[in-house]
Structure formats: structure tokens, C-alpha cells
Amino acid sequence: AQSVTQLGSHVSVSEGALVLLRCNYSSSVPPYLFWYVQYPNQGLQLLLKYTSAATLVKGINGFEAEFKKSETSFHLTKPSAHMSDAAEYFCAVSRIIFGKGTRLHILP
Amino acid sequence: DTEVTQTPKHLVMGMTNKKSLKCEQHMGHRAMYWYKQKAKKPPELMFVYSYEKLSINESVPSRFSPECPNSSLLNLHLHALQPEDSALYLCASSQEVASGGGRYFGPGTRLLVL
């Protein structure tokens, strides 16, 4: 069985600060891993994906994530937060099993 | 064209109405999906179509009836819904069901059942 756990249902960072959203997965086979973003009243947008190529994956809007097999993690980072990054972020594994989501708040 | 479109954007219906949600993609994807998303929750998979055939039904009540007329279109027919069915309904597509490319999501239809 596969699952994902997102640590922190809400994360607040100051504008310009580092964004770190945590995701841990459980999978008995090499997983495909994804991060999606959902802005208010919109659908989901694919930010980035890991498909067993490079372990450091770069996505859109300056986000990146690193696959760490030893830690079963796929944390999402962005060096400098922007107000427009405020949204709900979902980590997902293989057949699109979603984590519960993390709401990112950006403080001015 | 990397877009999945959904109509209507908003829908209000009574419990005795019949309505349909529509989804369209022109990326040549052969897998299409319906998800239901309640407020402050992740999307929940409802149906999966692969090559225009229903491959997964996640024990969805029969008042929801999916249809895939062709490889670009996906419909969700609604009948005798309950107020608890009010949610955001998301359509998505991918190259194949098992592809690692991720799903492309539409903007959703926000449904309110009165």
C-alpha cells in the first residue's frame, strides 16, 4: 500500500523567507511523487514530479523538491517566498494518493 | 494546448434535478479522471477512464454516472443528488493511467445541491 503524510496543515512564512513544506511517503515499490498547488476556488496545478531520474527536481514558480529514499521524504522548498505563493499544497504518490494538504500563509 | 476545461464553473441543483458536468482535453491523453473535493480536504478519486473505457469506480453511488463519449471528452451525469454531494468536482487527464507524468487538472465545477 502507498500513502503520503504531510507534516503541518498550516505553515506561515514571511515574504522573502525560505519555504519548506514536508512530505513523507510510504511505498513498497519505487514511487512516483508529485507536488500540486491549489489556489482558492481553482483546480490543482502540477508543480513538479519525481519519476526516478534526478533526485533534485525543479518545478514551476521557483519551487524544487528533493527525493531522499533513506528518509522516505520529498520535501518542497522555495528559497524566497512571495505573496502569490499563498495556497494549498498537496503531495501525492503514484496513483495519485493525496496527502491532506498544507495551507501556506505568507506574512508581509 | 495543455489545458483541461470544465463546464459549468458553478452549478446549483435541487435533489430531483438531472444535470451533467463536462470535461474536455486536447492533449491526446488516454486517461481521464473524476475527483470530488470537499472544503479543506484533498481530492478523492471517483472514476478512471482508460482508452474510453471505465477502469476504476471507487464505489461511487449510482446517482453519479460517468460517460466518455470519445478520447477528448468526459461527462459526469448527476441525478437525485443529496446535499452532502455538494463539493468541487475536478476532472483530470494524463497520458496513460500508469504514466509518471502526473495529472493535469481542470479548474473544477463547484456544485451546490439544495
Short mmCIF file of C-alpha atoms in Angstrom, two decimals:
data_model
loop_
_atom_site.label_atom_id
_atom_site.label_comp_id
_atom_site.label_asym_id
_atom_site.label_seq_id
_atom_site.Cartn_x
_atom_site.Cartn_y
_atom_site.Cartn_z
CA ALA A 1 0.00 0.00 0.00
CA GLN A 2 1.11 3.55 -0.65
CA SER A 3 0.47 6.64 1.40
CA VAL A 4 1.74 10.16 1.97
CA THR A 5 1.88 12.22 5.11
CA GLN A 6 2.18 15.98 5.05
CA LEU A 7 3.50 17.44 8.27
CA GLY A 8 1.72 20.62 9.23
CA SER A 9 -1.73 21.51 7.97
CA HIS A 10 -0.76 25.19 8.11
CA VAL A 11 2.63 26.79 7.54
CA SER A 12 3.33 30.52 7.82
CA VAL A 13 6.45 32.19 6.47
CA SER A 14 7.43 35.79 5.97
CA GLU A 15 7.69 37.21 2.48
CA GLY A 16 11.25 36.60 1.26
CA ALA A 17 11.88 33.76 3.69
CA LEU A 18 12.53 30.12 2.89
CA VAL A 19 9.51 27.95 2.23
CA LEU A 20 9.71 24.33 3.44
CA LEU A 21 6.70 22.04 3.14
CA ARG A 22 7.23 18.50 4.37
CA CYS A 23 6.04 15.29 2.78
CA ASN A 24 6.88 11.72 3.76
CA TYR A 25 5.76 8.74 1.75
CA SER A 26 5.29 5.06 2.23
CA SER A 27 5.67 2.74 -0.74
CA SER A 28 6.83 -0.83 -1.26
CA VAL A 29 7.91 -0.02 -4.81
CA PRO A 30 9.88 2.91 -6.22
CA PRO A 31 7.31 5.66 -6.17
CA TYR A 32 6.32 8.42 -8.50
CA LEU A 33 5.92 11.54 -6.34
CA PHE A 34 4.20 14.83 -7.11
CA TRP A 35 3.54 18.22 -5.61
CA TYR A 36 0.40 20.10 -6.63
CA VAL A 37 -0.72 23.62 -5.75
CA GLN A 38 -4.33 24.75 -5.45
CA TYR A 39 -5.17 28.44 -5.36
CA PRO A 40 -8.53 29.46 -3.86
CA ASN A 41 -11.50 28.44 -5.98
CA GLN A 42 -9.30 26.78 -8.58
CA GLY A 43 -8.27 23.30 -9.64
CA LEU A 44 -4.92 21.69 -8.94
CA GLN A 45 -1.77 22.64 -10.82
CA LEU A 46 1.19 20.31 -11.09
CA LEU A 47 4.26 21.97 -9.52
CA LEU A 48 6.79 19.20 -10.04
CA LYS A 49 7.21 15.44 -10.20
CA TYR A 50 9.78 12.79 -9.31
CA THR A 51 9.93 9.79 -11.62
CA SER A 52 13.22 8.11 -10.63
CA ALA A 53 15.53 10.31 -12.67
CA ALA A 54 17.33 13.12 -10.83
CA THR A 55 16.67 13.22 -7.09
CA LEU A 56 16.54 17.03 -7.06
CA VAL A 57 13.56 18.11 -9.08
CA LYS A 58 12.93 21.65 -10.20
CA GLY A 59 9.40 22.82 -10.82
CA ILE A 60 7.49 25.89 -11.76
CA ASN A 61 7.40 29.19 -9.85
CA GLY A 62 10.86 28.61 -8.33
CA PHE A 63 9.90 25.53 -6.33
CA GLU A 64 12.03 22.42 -6.05
CA ALA A 65 11.91 19.16 -4.14
CA GLU A 66 14.46 16.55 -3.21
CA PHE A 67 13.74 12.84 -3.15
CA LYS A 68 15.51 11.19 -0.21
CA LYS A 69 14.95 7.47 -0.20
CA SER A 70 16.72 6.96 3.13
CA GLU A 71 14.32 9.38 4.80
CA THR A 72 11.29 8.45 2.61
CA SER A 73 10.82 12.18 2.11
CA PHE A 74 10.01 14.52 -0.74
CA HIS A 75 10.00 17.97 0.87
CA LEU A 76 9.10 21.04 -1.18
CA THR A 77 11.23 24.16 -0.92
CA LYS A 78 11.47 27.64 -2.34
CA PRO A 79 14.33 29.99 -1.39
CA SER A 80 12.27 33.17 -1.16
CA ALA A 81 8.53 33.26 -0.53
CA HIS A 82 6.30 35.58 -2.49
CA MET A 83 2.82 36.72 -1.55
CA SER A 84 1.47 34.93 -4.62
CA ASP A 85 2.65 31.58 -3.18
CA ALA A 86 -0.17 31.59 -0.62
CA ALA A 87 -2.20 28.50 -1.49
CA GLU A 88 -2.90 24.89 -0.55
CA TYR A 89 -0.17 22.43 -1.42
CA PHE A 90 -0.71 18.71 -1.88
CA CYS A 91 1.89 15.98 -2.00
CA ALA A 92 0.82 12.87 -3.93
CA VAL A 93 2.22 9.42 -4.67
CA SER A 94 1.94 7.20 -7.74
CA ARG A 95 -1.71 6.55 -8.45
CA ILE A 96 -2.45 9.95 -7.10
CA ILE A 97 -2.97 9.28 -3.47
CA PHE A 98 -3.02 12.73 -1.98
CA GLY A 99 -1.77 13.93 1.33
CA LYS A 100 -4.14 16.02 3.43
CA GLY A 101 -2.62 19.25 2.20
CA THR A 102 -0.68 22.12 3.72
CA ARG A 103 -2.04 25.64 3.64
CA LEU A 104 0.84 28.07 3.07
CA HIS A 105 0.37 31.55 4.51
CA ILE A 106 2.75 34.35 3.52
CA LEU A 107 3.22 37.12 6.09
CA PRO A 108 4.07 40.62 4.84
CA ASP B 1 -2.76 23.17 -25.62
CA THR B 2 -2.07 21.94 -22.08
CA GLU B 3 -5.45 22.71 -20.65
CA VAL B 4 -8.31 20.73 -19.22
CA THR B 5 -11.56 22.66 -19.42
CA GLN B 6 -14.67 22.08 -17.35
CA THR B 7 -18.18 23.40 -17.67
CA PRO B 8 -20.08 24.78 -15.95
CA LYS B 9 -17.94 26.61 -13.38
CA HIS B 10 -20.79 26.68 -10.88
CA LEU B 11 -23.96 24.61 -10.64
CA VAL B 12 -26.88 24.77 -8.25
CA MET B 13 -29.39 21.94 -8.44
CA GLY B 14 -32.27 20.51 -6.49
CA MET B 15 -32.38 16.93 -5.31
CA THR B 16 -34.78 15.93 -8.09
CA ASN B 17 -32.85 17.55 -10.93
CA LYS B 18 -30.76 15.90 -13.60
CA LYS B 19 -27.65 17.73 -14.70
CA SER B 20 -24.32 16.96 -16.36
CA LEU B 21 -20.77 18.12 -15.83
CA LYS B 22 -18.49 18.27 -18.84
CA CYS B 23 -14.73 17.97 -19.20
CA GLU B 24 -12.56 18.32 -22.29
CA GLN B 25 -8.86 17.95 -23.08
CA HIS B 26 -6.95 18.14 -26.34
CA MET B 27 -3.56 16.88 -25.20
CA GLY B 28 -4.04 13.40 -26.63
CA HIS B 29 -4.25 11.93 -23.15
CA ARG B 30 -5.83 8.48 -22.97
CA ALA B 31 -6.68 8.51 -19.26
CA MET B 32 -9.29 10.77 -17.72
CA TYR B 33 -10.49 11.07 -14.14
CA TRP B 34 -13.24 12.48 -11.96
CA TYR B 35 -12.42 13.64 -8.44
CA LYS B 36 -14.59 15.05 -5.69
CA GLN B 37 -13.13 17.61 -3.31
CA LYS B 38 -14.84 18.80 -0.15
CA ALA B 39 -13.74 22.02 1.50
CA LYS B 40 -10.35 21.86 3.19
CA LYS B 41 -9.83 18.24 2.08
CA PRO B 42 -7.70 16.61 -0.62
CA PRO B 43 -9.35 15.39 -3.83
CA GLU B 44 -10.93 11.93 -3.68
CA LEU B 45 -10.82 9.76 -6.77
CA MET B 46 -14.24 8.78 -8.13
CA PHE B 47 -13.75 7.29 -11.61
CA VAL B 48 -10.94 6.48 -14.01
CA TYR B 49 -11.32 6.04 -17.74
CA SER B 50 -8.57 4.46 -19.78
CA TYR B 51 -8.87 4.45 -23.55
CA GLU B 52 -12.51 5.49 -23.21
CA LYS B 53 -13.39 2.53 -21.01
CA LEU B 54 -14.25 2.76 -17.34
CA SER B 55 -11.41 1.10 -15.49
CA ILE B 56 -11.96 2.21 -11.90
CA ASN B 57 -15.10 3.07 -9.97
CA GLU B 58 -14.21 3.89 -6.38
CA SER B 59 -17.54 2.63 -5.02
CA VAL B 60 -19.32 5.79 -6.09
CA PRO B 61 -23.13 5.87 -5.61
CA SER B 62 -25.15 5.25 -8.75
CA ARG B 63 -26.58 8.75 -8.66
CA PHE B 64 -23.25 9.69 -10.28
CA SER B 65 -22.93 8.26 -13.79
CA PRO B 66 -19.77 8.86 -15.83
CA GLU B 67 -19.57 8.76 -19.59
CA CYS B 68 -16.64 9.02 -22.00
CA PRO B 69 -18.05 9.72 -25.50
CA ASN B 70 -14.58 9.98 -27.05
CA SER B 71 -10.94 10.33 -26.08
CA SER B 72 -11.25 14.09 -25.52
CA LEU B 73 -14.49 14.28 -23.57
CA LEU B 74 -15.62 13.12 -20.17
CA ASN B 75 -19.06 13.69 -18.69
CA LEU B 76 -20.49 13.17 -15.24
CA HIS B 77 -24.26 12.78 -15.17
CA LEU B 78 -25.95 13.71 -11.91
CA HIS B 79 -29.38 12.56 -10.75
CA ALA B 80 -31.17 12.62 -7.42
CA LEU B 81 -28.20 14.04 -5.59
CA GLN B 82 -28.09 14.72 -1.86
CA PRO B 83 -26.97 17.92 -0.14
CA GLU B 84 -23.83 16.12 1.08
CA ASP B 85 -22.81 15.75 -2.58
CA SER B 86 -22.12 19.48 -2.66
CA ALA B 87 -18.42 19.83 -3.47
CA LEU B 88 -15.87 20.85 -6.07
CA TYR B 89 -15.78 18.27 -8.87
CA LEU B 90 -12.45 18.09 -10.61
CA CYS B 91 -11.64 16.48 -13.92
CA ALA B 92 -8.09 15.44 -14.75
CA SER B 93 -6.22 13.73 -17.56
CA SER B 94 -2.89 12.02 -18.08
CA GLN B 95 -1.10 10.30 -20.93
CA GLU B 96 -1.83 6.87 -19.54
CA VAL B 97 -3.22 5.63 -16.25
CA ALA B 98 0.16 4.30 -15.16
CA SER B 99 2.26 7.16 -16.54
CA GLY B 100 4.59 9.02 -14.26
CA GLY B 101 3.75 12.32 -15.84
CA GLY B 102 1.21 13.45 -13.31
CA ARG B 103 -2.32 14.53 -13.84
CA TYR B 104 -3.47 17.73 -15.47
CA PHE B 105 -6.45 19.12 -13.59
CA GLY B 106 -9.27 21.30 -14.79
CA PRO B 107 -10.49 24.28 -12.72
CA GLY B 108 -13.42 22.30 -11.38
CA THR B 109 -17.18 22.67 -11.17
CA ARG B 110 -18.46 23.90 -7.83
CA LEU B 111 -21.71 22.06 -7.18
CA LEU B 112 -24.34 23.03 -4.64
CA VAL B 113 -27.22 20.64 -4.03
CA LEU B 114 -30.24 22.16 -2.31
#
